[in-house]
Amino acid sequence: MEFQYIIVDPSFKKHIALVRLNRPKELNALNLQLMLELKSAFASLDEDDEVRCIIITGNEQAFAAGADIKQMENKNAIDLLKIDQFETWDQIRKTKKPIIAAVSGFALGGGCELAMTCDMIIASESAKFGQPEIKIGIMPGAGGTQRLTRAVGKALAMEMVLTGKFISAEEAQKAGLVNKVVPEEIYLDEAVKLANEVAMMSPISVRLAKESVLKAFESGLQEGLYFERKNFYMCFTSEDQKEGMSAFVEKRKPNFTGN
Ligand code: DAK
C-alpha cells in the first residue's frame, strides 16, 4: 500500500500490521490527506484475513500533535461540514480488528483522540497526552470530551479540556488512559508483544469480544449484557471454539484459524 503521509506494512509481523504516521517535520499533524489515507488503510487491513491486529504509531518525537492547524485556520463551519471528516474518523472507530496505539512524544488534540479511538495504548516514557484545542479557541471535536472523560474521569478530563494541560505517560497510566509505559527504546516492541498475544487468539472471539467491550460505552448494563450473551453464543458456531476447547482437554496449544 503506497501513501504519501503514512507507511503501511500489512505483514509487519505474523498476523500483525503496522501503520506509521509519517509527517515528521509537522509532528505528524493530521491533515485531510493523511486522514483519508488512514481511512483507506484501515478499511483494507480490516478486510485482510492475514491481519489479526493493527498497530498504529508515529515516531519517538510525536505520535501526532493534532489536526493540522494551518489547514484549519481559515475554514468556516460550512467548509468543515462539507469536508465531513467524521466519516473518516468513523471508519477507524468501526475497524473490527483490534488496534493498538504505540505512542511516543506528543499525542495532542486529534492525536490524543486518535490514540483513544484505538483499543489499547502502549506509551513510551516520553509520551505526553493532551487536548489543547482550548488554547486555539476551539474544543475537542473527534471524541476527546467523551472518550477522555470515560477513560480518566470527570475531574482530570475537565482540567485537561478546559486548560489544555498535558499529562505525562506515567500520569496517563495512573489515570487509566494507557495500558503500559515503557522506555522509549522499546515502546514499539512492547506494542508488538501485546499484539502478538492478541493475534494468537481466535480472530472470531477477538472480534466479538472487542465489539462487546465497546458496547459497554454505548449502552446501559442490561442492553450490554444481552449483546454480550448473543456474541457469547455466536462463539460456539466457530471451529475455533472446538479447537480451543479440544486443545485444552488434550493439553496442547490451540491452532486458531479464524473459522
Ligand atoms: N498543526 C500544524 N502544524 C503543527 C502542529 C499542528 N497541530 N503541531 C506542530 N506543528 C508544526 C509546527 O508549526 C512546526 O512547523 P514549522 O513552524 O517548523 O513549519 C513544527 O510542527 C514543529 O513544531 P514546533 O516548532 O511548535 O515544536 P515544539 O517542540 O516547539 O512544540 C508542540 C511542540 C506540540 C507543543 C507545538 O507544536 C504545539 O503546540 N502544537 C499544536 C498542538 C495543538 O494545539 N494541537 C491541537 C490541534 S486542534 C475534527 C477532528 C479532529 C480535530 C478537529 C476536528 N473533525 C472530525 C471535524 C482536532 C483538532 C486539533 O487537534
Short mmCIF file of C-alpha atoms and ligand atoms in Angstrom, two decimals:
data_model
loop_
_atom_site.label_atom_id
_atom_site.label_comp_id
_atom_site.label_asym_id
_atom_site.label_seq_id
_atom_site.Cartn_x
_atom_site.Cartn_y
_atom_site.Cartn_z
CA MET A 1 0.00 0.00 0.00
CA GLU A 2 1.58 3.28 -1.15
CA PHE A 3 0.65 6.53 0.57
CA GLN A 4 2.14 9.99 0.94
CA TYR A 5 1.79 10.62 4.67
CA ILE A 6 1.57 7.17 6.19
CA ILE A 7 3.58 3.98 5.80
CA VAL A 8 1.64 0.75 5.94
CA ASP A 9 3.09 -2.71 6.31
CA PRO A 10 0.30 -5.31 6.34
CA SER A 11 2.72 -8.11 7.24
CA PHE A 12 4.99 -6.29 9.72
CA LYS A 13 4.99 -9.44 11.87
CA LYS A 14 2.97 -12.62 11.56
CA HIS A 15 -0.71 -11.54 11.63
CA ILE A 16 0.30 -8.00 12.72
CA ALA A 17 0.06 -4.91 10.51
CA LEU A 18 1.87 -1.66 11.22
CA VAL A 19 0.59 1.79 10.28
CA ARG A 20 3.11 4.59 10.77
CA LEU A 21 2.11 8.27 10.65
CA ASN A 22 4.82 9.90 8.59
CA ARG A 23 4.81 13.71 8.58
CA PRO A 24 7.76 14.07 10.96
CA LYS A 25 8.55 17.74 10.25
CA GLU A 26 5.00 18.70 11.22
CA LEU A 27 4.99 16.37 14.25
CA ASN A 28 2.60 14.13 12.32
CA ALA A 29 -0.14 16.80 12.28
CA LEU A 30 -3.21 15.12 10.85
CA ASN A 31 -4.06 16.87 7.61
CA LEU A 32 -7.04 15.86 5.49
CA GLN A 33 -4.98 13.80 3.07
CA LEU A 34 -3.37 11.85 5.91
CA MET A 35 -6.77 11.10 7.42
CA LEU A 36 -8.11 9.89 4.07
CA GLU A 37 -5.06 7.66 3.75
CA LEU A 38 -5.71 6.26 7.22
CA LYS A 39 -9.32 5.59 6.30
CA SER A 40 -8.29 3.66 3.23
CA ALA A 41 -5.53 1.74 5.04
CA PHE A 42 -7.76 0.68 7.92
CA ALA A 43 -10.56 -0.40 5.55
CA SER A 44 -8.14 -2.54 3.61
CA LEU A 45 -6.40 -4.06 6.68
CA ASP A 46 -9.80 -4.87 8.16
CA GLU A 47 -10.60 -6.91 5.02
CA ASP A 48 -7.26 -8.74 5.04
CA ASP A 49 -7.69 -12.19 6.65
CA GLU A 50 -3.99 -12.46 7.35
CA VAL A 51 -4.12 -9.41 9.65
CA ARG A 52 -5.33 -10.11 13.18
CA CYS A 53 -4.13 -7.00 14.97
CA ILE A 54 -3.11 -3.50 13.84
CA ILE A 55 -0.51 -1.27 15.48
CA ILE A 56 -0.57 2.45 14.75
CA THR A 57 2.41 4.57 15.68
CA GLY A 58 4.28 7.77 14.88
CA ASN A 59 7.91 8.37 15.79
CA GLU A 60 9.81 8.98 19.04
CA GLN A 61 9.06 12.73 19.00
CA ALA A 62 5.39 12.63 18.14
CA PHE A 63 2.51 10.24 17.75
CA ALA A 64 0.54 13.20 16.38
CA ALA A 65 0.39 16.84 17.52
CA GLY A 66 -3.25 17.16 16.47
CA ALA A 67 -5.21 18.09 13.41
CA ASP A 68 -3.35 20.37 11.02
CA ILE A 69 -3.96 23.86 12.41
CA LYS A 70 -2.58 25.54 9.29
CA GLN A 71 -5.11 23.67 7.17
CA MET A 72 -8.00 24.50 9.52
CA GLU A 73 -7.11 28.14 10.21
CA ASN A 74 -9.26 29.71 7.51
CA LYS A 75 -12.11 27.22 7.38
CA ASN A 76 -15.63 28.03 8.47
CA ALA A 77 -18.29 25.70 9.84
CA ILE A 78 -19.80 25.03 6.42
CA ASP A 79 -16.39 24.15 4.97
CA LEU A 80 -15.97 21.59 7.76
CA LEU A 81 -19.48 20.28 7.24
CA LYS A 82 -18.80 19.76 3.53
CA ILE A 83 -15.47 18.04 4.17
CA ASP A 84 -17.26 15.74 6.64
CA GLN A 85 -14.14 14.37 8.24
CA PHE A 86 -16.26 12.46 10.73
CA GLU A 87 -16.85 9.80 8.13
CA THR A 88 -13.10 9.21 8.06
CA TRP A 89 -12.85 9.03 11.84
CA ASP A 90 -15.84 6.68 11.89
CA GLN A 91 -14.04 4.26 9.59
CA ILE A 92 -11.26 3.94 12.16
CA ARG A 93 -13.75 3.64 15.01
CA LYS A 94 -15.59 0.88 13.18
CA THR A 95 -12.50 -1.22 12.44
CA LYS A 96 -13.28 -4.77 13.56
CA LYS A 97 -9.69 -5.82 14.17
CA PRO A 98 -8.13 -4.71 17.44
CA ILE A 99 -5.93 -1.62 17.16
CA ILE A 100 -3.04 -0.81 19.47
CA ALA A 101 -1.63 2.72 19.54
CA ALA A 102 2.12 2.79 20.24
CA VAL A 103 2.59 6.35 21.45
CA SER A 104 5.81 8.29 21.98
CA GLY A 105 6.17 12.06 22.29
CA PHE A 106 3.17 14.29 21.62
CA ALA A 107 -0.34 12.86 21.42
CA LEU A 108 -2.32 16.08 21.35
CA GLY A 109 -5.78 17.15 20.24
CA GLY A 110 -6.74 14.92 17.31
CA GLY A 111 -3.60 12.89 18.05
CA CYS A 112 -4.83 12.07 21.54
CA GLU A 113 -8.30 11.41 20.10
CA LEU A 114 -6.81 9.07 17.52
CA ALA A 115 -4.95 7.13 20.22
CA MET A 116 -8.15 6.94 22.29
CA THR A 117 -10.09 5.63 19.28
CA CYS A 118 -7.74 2.65 19.37
CA ASP A 119 -8.41 -0.27 21.70
CA MET A 120 -5.24 -0.17 23.77
CA ILE A 121 -2.35 2.24 24.22
CA ILE A 122 1.29 1.41 24.89
CA ALA A 123 3.20 4.58 25.76
CA SER A 124 6.87 5.42 25.86
CA GLU A 125 8.13 7.32 28.90
CA SER A 126 8.31 10.48 26.78
CA ALA A 127 4.64 10.39 25.75
CA LYS A 128 2.55 13.46 26.52
CA PHE A 129 -1.21 13.42 26.20
CA GLY A 130 -3.37 16.50 25.95
CA GLN A 131 -6.43 18.17 24.47
CA PRO A 132 -5.02 21.69 23.95
CA GLU A 133 -7.73 22.86 21.50
CA ILE A 134 -8.99 25.35 24.07
CA LYS A 135 -5.74 27.30 23.64
CA ILE A 136 -6.50 27.95 19.98
CA GLY A 137 -10.10 28.99 20.50
CA ILE A 138 -11.85 25.71 19.79
CA MET A 139 -12.60 22.49 21.68
CA PRO A 140 -12.10 18.77 21.03
CA GLY A 141 -14.16 17.59 18.05
CA ALA A 142 -13.24 13.97 17.43
CA GLY A 143 -14.37 12.37 20.65
CA GLY A 144 -11.99 14.00 23.14
CA THR A 145 -14.61 15.20 25.61
CA GLN A 146 -16.32 11.80 25.58
CA ARG A 147 -13.53 9.22 25.41
CA LEU A 148 -11.15 11.10 27.71
CA THR A 149 -13.88 11.53 30.32
CA ARG A 150 -14.77 7.85 30.17
CA ALA A 151 -11.09 6.90 30.46
CA VAL A 152 -9.82 9.25 33.18
CA GLY A 153 -12.99 10.51 34.87
CA LYS A 154 -14.60 13.94 35.03
CA ALA A 155 -12.12 15.82 37.21
CA LEU A 156 -8.99 15.22 35.16
CA ALA A 157 -10.81 15.33 31.80
CA MET A 158 -12.36 18.68 32.69
CA GLU A 159 -8.97 20.06 33.76
CA MET A 160 -7.25 18.86 30.59
CA VAL A 161 -10.01 20.04 28.24
CA LEU A 162 -10.53 23.44 29.94
CA THR A 163 -6.87 24.34 30.45
CA GLY A 164 -5.16 22.40 27.67
CA LYS A 165 -2.61 20.99 30.11
CA PHE A 166 -0.64 17.93 29.05
CA ILE A 167 -0.23 14.83 31.19
CA SER A 168 2.80 12.57 31.22
CA ALA A 169 2.77 8.90 30.28
CA GLU A 170 3.00 7.98 33.93
CA GLU A 171 0.01 10.17 34.87
CA ALA A 172 -1.89 8.78 31.89
CA GLN A 173 -1.30 5.25 33.08
CA LYS A 174 -2.33 6.06 36.64
CA ALA A 175 -5.49 7.67 35.30
CA GLY A 176 -6.36 4.61 33.19
CA LEU A 177 -5.72 6.09 29.77
CA VAL A 178 -2.84 3.80 28.78
CA ASN A 179 -2.13 0.13 29.32
CA LYS A 180 1.60 0.27 29.90
CA VAL A 181 4.52 2.71 29.98
CA VAL A 182 7.95 1.53 28.87
CA PRO A 183 11.29 3.15 27.94
CA GLU A 184 11.32 4.92 24.57
CA GLU A 185 13.69 2.35 23.03
CA ILE A 186 11.18 -0.47 23.40
CA TYR A 187 7.71 1.03 23.09
CA LEU A 188 7.11 -0.43 19.64
CA ASP A 189 8.47 -3.84 20.69
CA GLU A 190 6.15 -3.77 23.66
CA ALA A 191 3.19 -2.99 21.38
CA VAL A 192 4.22 -5.91 19.16
CA LYS A 193 4.36 -8.17 22.22
CA LEU A 194 0.81 -7.20 23.14
CA ALA A 195 -0.35 -7.51 19.52
CA ASN A 196 1.19 -10.98 19.38
CA GLU A 197 -0.75 -12.12 22.40
CA VAL A 198 -3.98 -10.92 20.79
CA ALA A 199 -3.06 -12.35 17.38
CA MET A 200 -2.61 -15.82 18.89
CA MET A 201 -6.26 -15.91 19.96
CA SER A 202 -9.24 -16.89 17.83
CA PRO A 203 -9.88 -13.94 15.49
CA ILE A 204 -13.60 -14.57 15.73
CA SER A 205 -13.74 -14.40 19.52
CA VAL A 206 -11.41 -11.40 19.44
CA ARG A 207 -13.76 -9.59 17.08
CA LEU A 208 -16.87 -10.45 19.09
CA ALA A 209 -15.16 -9.61 22.38
CA LYS A 210 -13.93 -6.23 21.09
CA GLU A 211 -17.45 -5.42 19.90
CA SER A 212 -18.84 -6.37 23.29
CA VAL A 213 -16.36 -4.29 25.31
CA LEU A 214 -17.07 -1.27 23.08
CA LYS A 215 -20.79 -1.81 23.62
CA ALA A 216 -20.23 -1.07 27.31
CA PHE A 217 -19.54 2.54 26.31
CA GLU A 218 -22.67 2.88 24.26
CA SER A 219 -25.42 1.14 26.20
CA GLY A 220 -26.94 0.62 29.59
CA LEU A 221 -25.95 -2.51 31.54
CA GLN A 222 -28.98 -4.61 30.57
CA GLU A 223 -28.62 -3.95 26.85
CA GLY A 224 -24.86 -4.58 27.08
CA LEU A 225 -25.41 -7.89 28.86
CA TYR A 226 -27.86 -9.08 26.18
CA PHE A 227 -25.39 -8.03 23.49
CA GLU A 228 -22.59 -9.92 25.23
CA ARG A 229 -24.79 -13.01 25.57
CA LYS A 230 -25.56 -13.08 21.82
CA ASN A 231 -21.87 -12.73 20.99
CA PHE A 232 -21.01 -15.44 23.51
CA TYR A 233 -23.45 -17.86 21.81
CA MET A 234 -22.01 -16.86 18.44
CA CYS A 235 -18.54 -18.05 19.52
CA PHE A 236 -19.97 -21.57 19.68
CA THR A 237 -20.66 -21.52 15.93
CA SER A 238 -16.93 -21.26 15.20
CA GLU A 239 -14.43 -24.06 14.57
CA ASP A 240 -12.04 -22.11 16.76
CA GLN A 241 -14.26 -22.75 19.79
CA LYS A 242 -13.99 -26.52 19.19
CA GLU A 243 -10.24 -26.19 18.58
CA GLY A 244 -9.69 -24.06 21.70
CA MET A 245 -11.59 -26.41 23.97
CA SER A 246 -10.15 -29.62 22.44
CA ALA A 247 -6.66 -28.19 22.80
CA PHE A 248 -7.30 -27.51 26.48
CA VAL A 249 -8.58 -31.04 27.07
CA GLU A 250 -5.71 -32.57 25.07
CA LYS A 251 -3.17 -30.39 26.91
CA ARG A 252 -1.75 -28.79 23.75
CA LYS A 253 -1.58 -25.29 22.26
CA PRO A 254 -4.60 -24.33 20.14
CA ASN A 255 -4.17 -23.51 16.47
CA PHE A 256 -6.81 -20.91 15.69
CA THR A 257 -7.63 -20.48 12.01
CA GLY A 258 -10.30 -17.80 12.12
CA ASN A 259 -13.06 -20.21 11.07
N1 DAK B 1 -0.80 21.60 13.04
C1 DAK B 1 0.06 22.07 12.12
N2 DAK B 1 1.39 22.15 12.32
C2 DAK B 1 1.85 21.73 13.51
C3 DAK B 1 1.01 21.23 14.52
C4 DAK B 1 -0.39 21.16 14.24
N3 DAK B 1 -1.28 20.65 15.11
N4 DAK B 1 1.76 20.91 15.59
C5 DAK B 1 3.03 21.20 15.26
N5 DAK B 1 3.09 21.69 14.00
C6 DAK B 1 4.28 22.13 13.25
C7 DAK B 1 4.76 23.49 13.76
O1 DAK B 1 4.02 24.52 13.16
C8 DAK B 1 6.20 23.47 13.31
O2 DAK B 1 6.23 23.73 11.93
P1 DAK B 1 7.24 24.87 11.32
O3 DAK B 1 6.94 26.09 12.07
O4 DAK B 1 8.61 24.31 11.63
O5 DAK B 1 6.91 24.91 9.87
C9 DAK B 1 6.60 22.02 13.51
O6 DAK B 1 5.37 21.25 13.52
C10 DAK B 1 7.30 21.76 14.82
O7 DAK B 1 6.52 22.30 15.86
P2 DAK B 1 7.07 23.34 16.95
O8 DAK B 1 8.17 24.16 16.39
O9 DAK B 1 5.91 24.05 17.52
O10 DAK B 1 7.67 22.30 18.02
P3 DAK B 1 7.81 22.50 19.58
O11 DAK B 1 8.61 21.33 20.04
O12 DAK B 1 8.30 23.87 19.92
O13 DAK B 1 6.34 22.37 20.16
C11 DAK B 1 4.11 21.36 20.35
C12 DAK B 1 5.65 21.18 20.05
C13 DAK B 1 3.44 20.04 20.02
C14 DAK B 1 3.94 21.70 21.82
C15 DAK B 1 3.59 22.52 19.47
O14 DAK B 1 3.96 22.25 18.13
C16 DAK B 1 2.10 22.65 19.55
O15 DAK B 1 1.57 23.20 20.50
N6 DAK B 1 1.38 22.15 18.51
C17 DAK B 1 -0.03 22.31 18.40
C18 DAK B 1 -0.75 21.37 19.34
C19 DAK B 1 -2.25 21.55 19.26
O16 DAK B 1 -2.79 22.63 19.54
N7 DAK B 1 -2.98 20.51 18.84
C20 DAK B 1 -4.40 20.52 18.71
C21 DAK B 1 -4.77 20.96 17.31
S1 DAK B 1 -6.53 21.09 17.04
C22 DAK B 1 -12.11 17.01 13.70
C23 DAK B 1 -11.23 16.04 14.12
C24 DAK B 1 -10.14 16.39 14.91
C25 DAK B 1 -9.93 17.71 15.23
C26 DAK B 1 -10.79 18.66 14.81
C27 DAK B 1 -11.89 18.30 14.04
N8 DAK B 1 -13.22 16.66 12.88
C28 DAK B 1 -13.52 15.26 12.67
C29 DAK B 1 -14.02 17.65 12.29
C30 DAK B 1 -8.75 18.02 16.02
C31 DAK B 1 -8.34 19.28 16.28
C32 DAK B 1 -7.00 19.50 16.80
O17 DAK B 1 -6.25 18.57 17.02
#
